[in-house]
Coordinates of C-alpha atoms in Angstrom, one line a residue:
X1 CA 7.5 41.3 30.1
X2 CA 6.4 44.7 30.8
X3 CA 3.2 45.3 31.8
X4 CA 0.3 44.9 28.8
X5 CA 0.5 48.1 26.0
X6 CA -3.0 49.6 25.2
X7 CA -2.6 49.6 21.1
X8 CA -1.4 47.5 18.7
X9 CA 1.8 49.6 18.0
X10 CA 3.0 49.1 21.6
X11 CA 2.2 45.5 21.2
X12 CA 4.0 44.9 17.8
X13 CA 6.8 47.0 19.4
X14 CA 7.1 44.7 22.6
X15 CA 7.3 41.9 19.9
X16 CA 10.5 43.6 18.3
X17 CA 12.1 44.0 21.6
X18 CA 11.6 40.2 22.8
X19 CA 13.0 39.3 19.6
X20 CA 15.5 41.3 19.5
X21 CA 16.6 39.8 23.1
X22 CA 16.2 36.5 22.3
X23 CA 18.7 37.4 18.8
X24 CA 21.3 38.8 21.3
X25 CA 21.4 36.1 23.8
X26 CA 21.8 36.4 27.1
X27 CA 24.8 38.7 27.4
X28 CA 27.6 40.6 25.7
X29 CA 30.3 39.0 28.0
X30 CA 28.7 35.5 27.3
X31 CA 29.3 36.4 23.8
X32 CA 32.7 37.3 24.3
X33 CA 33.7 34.5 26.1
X34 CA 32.4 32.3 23.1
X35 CA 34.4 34.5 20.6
X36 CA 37.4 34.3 23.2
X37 CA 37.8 30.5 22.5
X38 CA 37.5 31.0 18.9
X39 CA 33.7 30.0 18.3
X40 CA 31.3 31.8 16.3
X41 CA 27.6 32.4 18.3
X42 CA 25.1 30.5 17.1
X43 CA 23.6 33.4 14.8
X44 CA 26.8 34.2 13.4
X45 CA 27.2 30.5 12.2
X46 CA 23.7 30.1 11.0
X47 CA 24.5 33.5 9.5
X48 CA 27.0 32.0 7.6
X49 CA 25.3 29.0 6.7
X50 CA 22.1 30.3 4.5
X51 CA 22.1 32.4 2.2
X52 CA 21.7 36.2 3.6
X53 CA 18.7 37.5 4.9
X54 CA 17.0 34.1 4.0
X55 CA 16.2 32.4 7.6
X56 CA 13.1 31.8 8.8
X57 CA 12.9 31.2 13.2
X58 CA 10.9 28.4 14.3
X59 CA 10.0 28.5 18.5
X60 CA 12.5 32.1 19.0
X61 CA 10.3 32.6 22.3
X62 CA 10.3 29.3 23.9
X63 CA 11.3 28.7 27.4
X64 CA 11.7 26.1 29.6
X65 CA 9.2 25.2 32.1
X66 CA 11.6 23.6 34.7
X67 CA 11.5 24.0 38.4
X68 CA 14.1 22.9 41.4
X69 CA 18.1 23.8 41.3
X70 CA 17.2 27.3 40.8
X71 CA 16.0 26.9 37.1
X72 CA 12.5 28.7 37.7
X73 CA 15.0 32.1 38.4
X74 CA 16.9 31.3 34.6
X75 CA 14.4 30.9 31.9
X76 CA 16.1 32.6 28.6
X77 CA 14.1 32.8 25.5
X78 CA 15.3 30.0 22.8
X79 CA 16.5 27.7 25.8
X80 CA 20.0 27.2 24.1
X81 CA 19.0 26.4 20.7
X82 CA 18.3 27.9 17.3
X83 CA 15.4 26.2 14.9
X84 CA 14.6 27.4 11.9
X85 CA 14.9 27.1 8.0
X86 CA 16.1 29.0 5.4
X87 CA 18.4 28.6 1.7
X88 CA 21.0 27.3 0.5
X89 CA 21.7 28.5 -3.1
X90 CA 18.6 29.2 -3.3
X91 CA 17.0 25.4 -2.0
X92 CA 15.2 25.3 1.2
X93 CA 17.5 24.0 3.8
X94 CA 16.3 23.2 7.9
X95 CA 19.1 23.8 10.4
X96 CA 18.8 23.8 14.5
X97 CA 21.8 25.0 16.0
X98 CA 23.2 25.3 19.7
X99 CA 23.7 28.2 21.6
X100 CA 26.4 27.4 24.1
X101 CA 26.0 30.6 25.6
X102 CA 22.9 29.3 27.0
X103 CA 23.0 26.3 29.9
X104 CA 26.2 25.6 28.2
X105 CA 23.7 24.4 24.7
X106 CA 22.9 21.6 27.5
X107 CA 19.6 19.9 25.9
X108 CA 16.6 19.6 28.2
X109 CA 12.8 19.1 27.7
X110 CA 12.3 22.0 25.7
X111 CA 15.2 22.0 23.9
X112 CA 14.6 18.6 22.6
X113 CA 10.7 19.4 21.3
X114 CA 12.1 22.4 19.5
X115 CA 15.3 20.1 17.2
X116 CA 11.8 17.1 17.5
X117 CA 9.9 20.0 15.6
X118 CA 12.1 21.4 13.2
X119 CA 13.1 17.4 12.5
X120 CA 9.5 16.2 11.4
X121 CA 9.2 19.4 9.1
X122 CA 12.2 18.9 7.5
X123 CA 10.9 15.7 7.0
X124 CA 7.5 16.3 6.2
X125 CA 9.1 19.2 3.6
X126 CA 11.5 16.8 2.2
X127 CA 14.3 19.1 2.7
X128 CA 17.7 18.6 3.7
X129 CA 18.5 18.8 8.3
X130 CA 21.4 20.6 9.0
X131 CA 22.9 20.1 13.1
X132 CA 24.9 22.8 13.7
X133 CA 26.5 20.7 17.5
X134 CA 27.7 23.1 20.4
X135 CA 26.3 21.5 23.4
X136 CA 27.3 19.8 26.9
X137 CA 24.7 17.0 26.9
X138 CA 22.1 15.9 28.9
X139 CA 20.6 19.0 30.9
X140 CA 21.8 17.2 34.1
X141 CA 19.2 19.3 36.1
X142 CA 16.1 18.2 34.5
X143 CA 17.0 14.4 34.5
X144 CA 15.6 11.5 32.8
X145 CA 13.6 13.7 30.7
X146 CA 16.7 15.2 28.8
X147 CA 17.5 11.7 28.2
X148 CA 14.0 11.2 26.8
X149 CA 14.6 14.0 24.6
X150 CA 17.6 12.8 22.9
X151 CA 16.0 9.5 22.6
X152 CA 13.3 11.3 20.4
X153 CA 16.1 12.7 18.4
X154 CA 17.9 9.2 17.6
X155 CA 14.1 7.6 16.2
X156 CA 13.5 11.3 14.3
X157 CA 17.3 10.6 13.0
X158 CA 16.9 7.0 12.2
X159 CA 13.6 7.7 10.3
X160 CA 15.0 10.6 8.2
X161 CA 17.4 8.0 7.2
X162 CA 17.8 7.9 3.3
X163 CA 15.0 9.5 2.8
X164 CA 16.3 13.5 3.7
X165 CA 20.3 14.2 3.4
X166 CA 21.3 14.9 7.0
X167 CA 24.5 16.6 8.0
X168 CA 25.9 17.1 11.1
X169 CA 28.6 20.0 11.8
X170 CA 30.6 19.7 15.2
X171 CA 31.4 23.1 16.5
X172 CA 32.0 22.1 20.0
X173 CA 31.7 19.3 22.6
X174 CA 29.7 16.3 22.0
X175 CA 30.1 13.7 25.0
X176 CA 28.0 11.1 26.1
X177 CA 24.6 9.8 24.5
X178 CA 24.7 13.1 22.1
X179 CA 27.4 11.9 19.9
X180 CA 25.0 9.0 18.9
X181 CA 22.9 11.8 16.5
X182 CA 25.9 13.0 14.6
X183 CA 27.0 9.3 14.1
X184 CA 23.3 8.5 12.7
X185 CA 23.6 11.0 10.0
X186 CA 25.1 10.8 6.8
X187 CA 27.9 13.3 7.0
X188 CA 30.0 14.6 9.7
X189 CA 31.7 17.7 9.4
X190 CA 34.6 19.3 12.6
X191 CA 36.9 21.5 13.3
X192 CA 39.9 21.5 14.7
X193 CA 41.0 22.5 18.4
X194 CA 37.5 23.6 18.8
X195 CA 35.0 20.4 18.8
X196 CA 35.2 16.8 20.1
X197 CA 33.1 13.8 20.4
X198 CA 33.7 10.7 22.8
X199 CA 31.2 8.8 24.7
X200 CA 32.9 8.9 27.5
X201 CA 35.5 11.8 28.6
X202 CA 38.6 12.2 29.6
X203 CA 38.7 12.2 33.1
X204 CA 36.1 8.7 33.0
X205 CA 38.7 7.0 31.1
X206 CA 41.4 7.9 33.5
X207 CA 39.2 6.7 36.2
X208 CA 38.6 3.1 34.6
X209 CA 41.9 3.0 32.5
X210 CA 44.8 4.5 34.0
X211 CA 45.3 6.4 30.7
X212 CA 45.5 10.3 30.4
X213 CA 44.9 11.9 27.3
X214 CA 43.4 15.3 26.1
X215 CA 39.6 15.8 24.6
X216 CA 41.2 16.8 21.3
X217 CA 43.7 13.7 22.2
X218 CA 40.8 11.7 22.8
X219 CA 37.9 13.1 20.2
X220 CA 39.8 15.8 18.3
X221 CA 38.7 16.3 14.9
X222 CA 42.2 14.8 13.6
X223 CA 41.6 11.7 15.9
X224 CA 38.2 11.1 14.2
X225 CA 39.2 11.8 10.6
X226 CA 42.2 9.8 10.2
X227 CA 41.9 7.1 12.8
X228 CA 37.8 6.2 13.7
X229 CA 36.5 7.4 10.5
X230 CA 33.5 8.8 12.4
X231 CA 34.5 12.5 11.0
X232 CA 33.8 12.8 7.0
X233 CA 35.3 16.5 6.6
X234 CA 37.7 18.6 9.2
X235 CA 38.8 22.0 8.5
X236 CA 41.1 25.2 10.4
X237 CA 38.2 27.0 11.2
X238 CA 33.9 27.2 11.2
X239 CA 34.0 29.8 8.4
X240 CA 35.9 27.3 6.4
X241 CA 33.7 24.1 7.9
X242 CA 30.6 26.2 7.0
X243 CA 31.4 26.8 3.1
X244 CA 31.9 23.6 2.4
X245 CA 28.4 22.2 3.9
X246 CA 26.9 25.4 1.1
X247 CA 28.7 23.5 -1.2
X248 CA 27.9 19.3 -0.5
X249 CA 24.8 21.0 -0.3
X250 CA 24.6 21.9 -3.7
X251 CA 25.8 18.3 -5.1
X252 CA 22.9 16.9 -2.9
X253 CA 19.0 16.4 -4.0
X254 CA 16.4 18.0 -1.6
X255 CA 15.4 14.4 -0.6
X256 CA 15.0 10.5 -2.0
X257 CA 12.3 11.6 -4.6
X258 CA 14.5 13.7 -6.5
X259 CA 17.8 13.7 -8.6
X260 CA 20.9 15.4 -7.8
X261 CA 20.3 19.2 -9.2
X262 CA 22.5 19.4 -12.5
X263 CA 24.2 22.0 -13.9
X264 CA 25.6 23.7 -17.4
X265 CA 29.1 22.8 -17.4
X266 CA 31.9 24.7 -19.5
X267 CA 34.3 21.4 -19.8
X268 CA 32.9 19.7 -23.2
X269 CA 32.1 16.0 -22.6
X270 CA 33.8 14.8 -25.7
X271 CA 37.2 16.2 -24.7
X272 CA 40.0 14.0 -24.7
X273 CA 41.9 13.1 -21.7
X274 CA 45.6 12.0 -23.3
X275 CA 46.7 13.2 -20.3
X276 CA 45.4 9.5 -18.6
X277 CA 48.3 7.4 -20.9
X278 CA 51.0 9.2 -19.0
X279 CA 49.3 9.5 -15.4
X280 CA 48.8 5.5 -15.2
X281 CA 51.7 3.5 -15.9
X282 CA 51.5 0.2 -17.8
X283 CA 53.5 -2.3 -15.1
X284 CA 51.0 -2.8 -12.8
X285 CA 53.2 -2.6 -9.9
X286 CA 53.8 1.4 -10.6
X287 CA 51.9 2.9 -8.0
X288 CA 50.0 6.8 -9.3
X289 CA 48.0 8.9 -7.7
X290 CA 44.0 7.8 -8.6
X291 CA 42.8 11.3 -7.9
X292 CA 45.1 13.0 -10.6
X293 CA 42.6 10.2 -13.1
X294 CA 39.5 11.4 -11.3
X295 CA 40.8 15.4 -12.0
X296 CA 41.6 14.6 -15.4
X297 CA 37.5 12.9 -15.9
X298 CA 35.5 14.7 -14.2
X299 CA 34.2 18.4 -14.8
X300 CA 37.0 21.1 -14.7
X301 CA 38.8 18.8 -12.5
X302 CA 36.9 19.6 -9.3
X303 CA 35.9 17.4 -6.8
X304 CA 34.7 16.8 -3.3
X305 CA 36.4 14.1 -2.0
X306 CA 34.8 12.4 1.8
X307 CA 36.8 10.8 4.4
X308 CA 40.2 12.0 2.7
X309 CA 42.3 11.1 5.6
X310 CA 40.4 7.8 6.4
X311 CA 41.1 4.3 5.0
X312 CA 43.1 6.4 2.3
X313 CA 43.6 3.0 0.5
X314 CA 40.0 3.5 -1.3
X315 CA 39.0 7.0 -2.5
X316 CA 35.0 8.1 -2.3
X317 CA 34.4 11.3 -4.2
X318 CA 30.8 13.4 -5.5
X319 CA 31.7 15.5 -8.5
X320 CA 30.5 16.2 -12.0
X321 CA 30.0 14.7 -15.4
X322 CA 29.0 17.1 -18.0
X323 CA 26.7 19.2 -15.0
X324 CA 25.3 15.4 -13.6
X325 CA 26.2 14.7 -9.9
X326 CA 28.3 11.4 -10.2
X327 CA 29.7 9.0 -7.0
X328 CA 32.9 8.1 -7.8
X329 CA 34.3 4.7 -6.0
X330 CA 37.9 4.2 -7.0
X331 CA 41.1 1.9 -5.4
X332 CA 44.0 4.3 -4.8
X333 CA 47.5 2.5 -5.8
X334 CA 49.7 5.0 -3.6
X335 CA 48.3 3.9 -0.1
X336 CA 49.1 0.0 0.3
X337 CA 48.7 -0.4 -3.2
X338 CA 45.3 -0.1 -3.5
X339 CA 43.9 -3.2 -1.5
X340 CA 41.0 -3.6 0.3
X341 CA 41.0 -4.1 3.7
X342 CA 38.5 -3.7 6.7
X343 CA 37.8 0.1 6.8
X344 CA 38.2 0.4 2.8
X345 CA 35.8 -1.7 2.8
X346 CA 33.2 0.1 5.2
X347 CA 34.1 3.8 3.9
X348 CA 33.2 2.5 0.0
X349 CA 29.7 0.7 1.1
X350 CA 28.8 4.0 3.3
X351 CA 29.0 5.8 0.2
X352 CA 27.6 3.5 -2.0
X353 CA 24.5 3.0 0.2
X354 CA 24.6 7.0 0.5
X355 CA 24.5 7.7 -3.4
X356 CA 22.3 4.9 -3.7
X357 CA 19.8 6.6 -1.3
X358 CA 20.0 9.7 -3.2
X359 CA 20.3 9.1 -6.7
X360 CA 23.5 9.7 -7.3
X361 CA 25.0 7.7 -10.2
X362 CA 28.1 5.5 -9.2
X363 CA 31.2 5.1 -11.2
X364 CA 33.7 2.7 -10.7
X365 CA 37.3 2.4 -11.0
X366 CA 39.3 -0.8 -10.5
X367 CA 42.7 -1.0 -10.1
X368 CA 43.0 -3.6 -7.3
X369 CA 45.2 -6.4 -6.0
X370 CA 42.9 -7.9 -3.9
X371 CA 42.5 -7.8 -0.3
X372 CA 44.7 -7.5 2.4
X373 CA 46.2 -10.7 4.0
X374 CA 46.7 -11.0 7.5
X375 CA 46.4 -12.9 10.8
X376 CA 44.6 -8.6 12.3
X377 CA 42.3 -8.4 9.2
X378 CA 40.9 -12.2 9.5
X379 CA 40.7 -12.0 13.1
X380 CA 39.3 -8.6 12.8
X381 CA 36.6 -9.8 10.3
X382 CA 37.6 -8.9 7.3
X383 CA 34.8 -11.2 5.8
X384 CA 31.7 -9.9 7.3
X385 CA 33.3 -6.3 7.0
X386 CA 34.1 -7.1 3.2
X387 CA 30.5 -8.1 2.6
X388 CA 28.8 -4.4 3.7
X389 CA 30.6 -3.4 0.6
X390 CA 29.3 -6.0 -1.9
X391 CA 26.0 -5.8 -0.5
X392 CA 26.4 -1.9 -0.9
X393 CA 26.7 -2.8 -4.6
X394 CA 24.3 -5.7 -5.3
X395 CA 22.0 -3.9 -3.0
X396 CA 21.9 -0.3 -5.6
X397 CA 19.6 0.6 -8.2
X398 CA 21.2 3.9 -9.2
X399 CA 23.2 3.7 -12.8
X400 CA 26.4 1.8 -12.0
X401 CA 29.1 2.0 -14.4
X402 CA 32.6 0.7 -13.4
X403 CA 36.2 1.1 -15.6
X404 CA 38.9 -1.5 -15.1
X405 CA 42.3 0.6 -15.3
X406 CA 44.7 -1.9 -14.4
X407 CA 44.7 -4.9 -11.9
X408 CA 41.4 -6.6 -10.9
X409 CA 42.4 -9.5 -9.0
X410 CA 39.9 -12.2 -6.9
X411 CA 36.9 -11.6 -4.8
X412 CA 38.0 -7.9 -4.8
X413 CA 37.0 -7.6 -8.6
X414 CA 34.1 -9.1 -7.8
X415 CA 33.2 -7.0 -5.0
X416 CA 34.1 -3.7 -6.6
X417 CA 30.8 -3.6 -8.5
X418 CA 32.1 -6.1 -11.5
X419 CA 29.0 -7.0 -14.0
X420 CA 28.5 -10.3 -12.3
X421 CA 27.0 -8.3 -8.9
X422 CA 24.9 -6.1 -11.1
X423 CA 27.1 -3.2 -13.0
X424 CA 25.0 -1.8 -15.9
X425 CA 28.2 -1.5 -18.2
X426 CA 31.4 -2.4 -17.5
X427 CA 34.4 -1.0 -19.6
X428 CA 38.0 -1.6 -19.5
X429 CA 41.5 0.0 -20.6
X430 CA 43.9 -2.1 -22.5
X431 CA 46.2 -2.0 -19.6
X432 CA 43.6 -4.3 -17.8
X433 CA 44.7 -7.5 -15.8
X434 CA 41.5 -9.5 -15.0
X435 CA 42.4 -12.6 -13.4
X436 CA 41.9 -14.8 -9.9
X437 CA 45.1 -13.5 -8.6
X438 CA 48.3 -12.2 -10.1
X439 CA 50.4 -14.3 -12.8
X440 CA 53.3 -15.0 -10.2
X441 CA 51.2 -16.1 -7.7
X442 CA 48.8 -18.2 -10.4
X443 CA 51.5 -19.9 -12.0
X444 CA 53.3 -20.9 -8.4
X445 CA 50.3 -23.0 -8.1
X446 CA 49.2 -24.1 -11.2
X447 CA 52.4 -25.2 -12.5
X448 CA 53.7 -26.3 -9.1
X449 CA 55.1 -29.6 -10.0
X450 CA 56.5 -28.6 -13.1
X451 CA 58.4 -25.7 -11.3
X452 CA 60.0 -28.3 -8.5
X453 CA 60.5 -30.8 -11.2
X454 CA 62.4 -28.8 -13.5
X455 CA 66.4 -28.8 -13.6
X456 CA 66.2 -24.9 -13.0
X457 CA 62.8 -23.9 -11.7
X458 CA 63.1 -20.1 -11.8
X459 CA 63.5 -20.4 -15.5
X460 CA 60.7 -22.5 -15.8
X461 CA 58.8 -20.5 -13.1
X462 CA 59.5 -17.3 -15.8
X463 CA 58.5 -19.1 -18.3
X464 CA 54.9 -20.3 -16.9
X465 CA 54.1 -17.0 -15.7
X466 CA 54.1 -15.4 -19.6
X467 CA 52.2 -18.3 -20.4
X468 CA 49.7 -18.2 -18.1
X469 CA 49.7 -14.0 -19.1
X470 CA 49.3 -15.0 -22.6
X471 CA 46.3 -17.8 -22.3
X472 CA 44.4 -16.1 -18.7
X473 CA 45.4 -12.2 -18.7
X474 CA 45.9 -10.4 -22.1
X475 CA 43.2 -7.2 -22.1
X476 CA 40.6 -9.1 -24.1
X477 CA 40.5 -12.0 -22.7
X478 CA 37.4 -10.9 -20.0
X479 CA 36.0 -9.2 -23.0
X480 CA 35.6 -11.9 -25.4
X481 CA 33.7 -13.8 -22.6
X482 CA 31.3 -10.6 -22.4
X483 CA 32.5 -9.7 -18.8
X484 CA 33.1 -6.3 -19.9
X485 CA 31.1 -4.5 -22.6
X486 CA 34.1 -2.8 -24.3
X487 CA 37.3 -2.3 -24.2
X488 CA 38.0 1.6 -24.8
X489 CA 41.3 4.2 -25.0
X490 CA 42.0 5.7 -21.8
X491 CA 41.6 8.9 -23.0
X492 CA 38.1 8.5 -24.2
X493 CA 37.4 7.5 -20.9
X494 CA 35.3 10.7 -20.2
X495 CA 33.2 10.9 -22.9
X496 CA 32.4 7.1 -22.9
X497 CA 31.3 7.8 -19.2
X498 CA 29.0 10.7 -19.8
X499 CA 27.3 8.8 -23.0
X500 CA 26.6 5.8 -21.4
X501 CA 25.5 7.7 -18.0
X502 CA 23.2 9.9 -20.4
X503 CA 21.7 6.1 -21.4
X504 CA 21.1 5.5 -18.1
X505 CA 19.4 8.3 -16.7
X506 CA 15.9 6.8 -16.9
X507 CA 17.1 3.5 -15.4
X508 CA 14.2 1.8 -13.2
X509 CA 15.1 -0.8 -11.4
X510 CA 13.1 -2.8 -8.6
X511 CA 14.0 -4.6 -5.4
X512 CA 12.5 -7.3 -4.0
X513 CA 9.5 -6.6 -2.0
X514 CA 10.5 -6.7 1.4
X515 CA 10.7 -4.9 4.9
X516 CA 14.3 -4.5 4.7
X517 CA 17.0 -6.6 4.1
X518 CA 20.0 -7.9 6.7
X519 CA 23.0 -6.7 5.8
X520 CA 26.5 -8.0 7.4
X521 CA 27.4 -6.1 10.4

């Protein structure tokens, strides 16, 4: 600083010029070099992010108070991170951001108190934390008490847990104990070529393993969106990344105390989707594409669908029904015929548990086999694994509607919110199939002796499957037991799903009283 002005116009102009240096960041050429690798700074990205001219700084002048490895010489205002809030169309909206152009966005003591500040007022606010990740880890110079500091960010994490929505945007490296944050939040969003996370890097698993791979090889944005399912969204570039976290923004409440916010939709709630009779076939071994059915229900067809490129064999999906936020849960018959199997199962109780947590209605569509056989899926636990989603369900106390289309076969009718685990209302098309398993596979066992005793057992095999079809699975057969409410015309679908949402709006519903509950792991 320069030496002390004598009036209060020299002061407040000192104050412009120390802001203005800690806005620019410690060098063109460090600036540069971020650019040169594709990377926004971090004020270009938080730019982007809020709406314009809206953000507030929280701690711009803080420095690190670190001695030894030549850290007293290097002591740059913001100490390689952003804090602040701002808006988001308008709704308050707290965001701490890396600057990699500082230590590399390394986190030390300082650093950490600054995301531990901004993290208690976003919760005390009740407004939604936004990470924006460019960092190298641990600040390796300032030891165990970088490690304390991400240690403070895990417990803030964990207690901001369905209580404030919490996203985390990967715009860079994330190694080590840092990727732990991310993975405690309730959305992850990267992009490609230009952000990783992995515990441990390349060059470690080498060492230990014998096996070379790349950091996009190894924590690329592709690897974690289609294979770990730790990445909910990846996109081409930050610009692109950035606009969609404005807009699952705008679908989300500020926090656990409020509803999603609604809006005044154009698409009129009694129109009629004909279009459904040709989308789903009748034979229930025609596979179709569930999200044309979603399109064709929900408002002006749009939708934001999370964990696309995951466990592809269950679609998740927040869009609109007449203005209302809705979760849509929904088996997809073109991606191993819409089973469930182990990571179905934990993408659909994520969601459910997240929509729970945030009042977010949850609609239901079944059109499922079962789940997966095999010697991998048992071994792997499908079981336990199975069970996060049906405690997902029983568990909720939002609205809960779910639509049999077609099939609904076993435990995994059960387990995809059927009214025996708690659905509100329950409707179902006349296409539906509700049964323990499949005729074929029902009449091989009910009518085994008759099948082996008969002097030709594939006609008599034929002829126990239609009656087992006629007495066990016609479409009314669940309904004249009361194990749906109604059976209704497909293409009414949409305006039977915002009337009986509309019902439910003032649903109150209350849990045992309890710490918390033990669900399967």
């Amino acid at each position: 600083m320069t030496d002390q002005p004598q009036d209060s116009r020299g002061r407040v102009a000192e104050l412009h010029a120390l802001r203005e240096q800690a806005r620019r960041g410690p060098s063109e050429k460090a600036t540069e070099a971020q650019h040169a690798k594709g990377k926004l700074s971090v004020r270009e990205r938080i730019d982007l992010l809020l709406d314009e001219g809206s953000f507030r700084e929280v701690e711009g002048l803080r420095r690190h108070r670190a001695t030894g490895f030549g850290l007293e010489e290097k002591r740059p205002y913001t100490d390689g991170v952003v804090t602040g809030w701002g808006l988001v169309h308008g709704r308050t909206v707290f965001v701490y951001a890396h600057d990699f152009r500082i230590f590399g966005g390394a986190l030390g003591e300082a650093h950490a108190a600054k995301i531990h500040k901004i993290m208690d007022m976003a919760i005390a606010a009740g407004a939604p934390l936004v990470s924006l990740n460019d960092g190298a880890g641990a600040r390796i110079q300032e030891g165990v008490s970088a490690l304390a500091g991400y240690g403070g960010i895990f417990q803030r994490n964990t207690r901001a847990s369905g209580v404030i929505p919490q996203i985390s945007v990967m715009l860079g490296p994330c190694a080590g104990g840092a990727a732990y944050s991310p993975a405690l939040t309730d959305f992850v969003f990267m992009v490609r070529e230009t952000s990783q996370m992995f515990i441990t890097g390349p060059d470690v698993v080498q060492a230990v393993t014998g096996a070379e791979v790349s950091q996009n090889g190894l924590g690329g944005a592709d690897v974690h969106a289609g294979t770990s399912g730790v990445a909910h969204f990846v996109y081409d570039d930050e610009r692109g990344c950035l606009e969609e976290v404005r807009y699952l923004l705008s679908v989300l409440p500020a926090n656990n105390r409020e509803n999603p916010p609604s809006v005044v939709s154009e698409d009129p709630p009694g129109r009629s989707c004909e279009a459904l009779l040709d989308l789903v076939p009748a034979d229930g071994n025609q596979p179709y594409d569930m999200r044309a059915v979603i399109e064709e229900l929900v408002d002006d067809g749009e939708l934001l669908e999370i964990h696309e490129r995951w466990a592809t064999n269950v679609l998740c999906v927040l869009a609109r029904l007449n203005g209302q936020v809705v979760g849509v849960v929904a088996n997809q018959p073109q991606s191993l015929a819409g089973v469930l199997d182990i990571e179905a199962s934990e993408k659909a109780a994520r969601f459910v548990q997240m929509c729970d947590a945030f009042n977010i209605p949850l609609v239901t569509l079944l059109d499922v086999p079962g789940f997966l056989p095999g010697v991998d899926q048992e071994h792997g636990g499908i079981i336990r694994h199975g069970a996060k989603l049906l405690y997902a369900y029983c568990n909720a106390t939002v609205p809960r509607v779910s639509v049999v289309l077609r099939k609904a076969y076993g435990g995994a009718y059960i387990v995809m919110d059927s009214q025996s685990i708690g659905a509100d209302v329950t409707y179902a098309w006349p296409t539906n199939e509700i049964a323990v398993m499949g005729a074929e596979g029902a009449a091989n066992v009910v009518f085994r002796r008759q099948i082996a005793a008969a002097d030709d057992p594939e006609a008599m095999r034929s002829r126990m499957v239609k009656e087992y079809k006629a007495e066990l699975m016609h479409p009314y057969y669940a309904a004249e037991r009361g194990l749906v409410d109604d059976v209704i015309d497909p293409a009414e679908t949409r305006q039977v799903l915002i009337e009986t949402l509309a019902m439910l709006r003032t649903k109150h519903a209350d849990l045992p009283a309890r710490k918390h509950g033990n669900p399967p792991q």
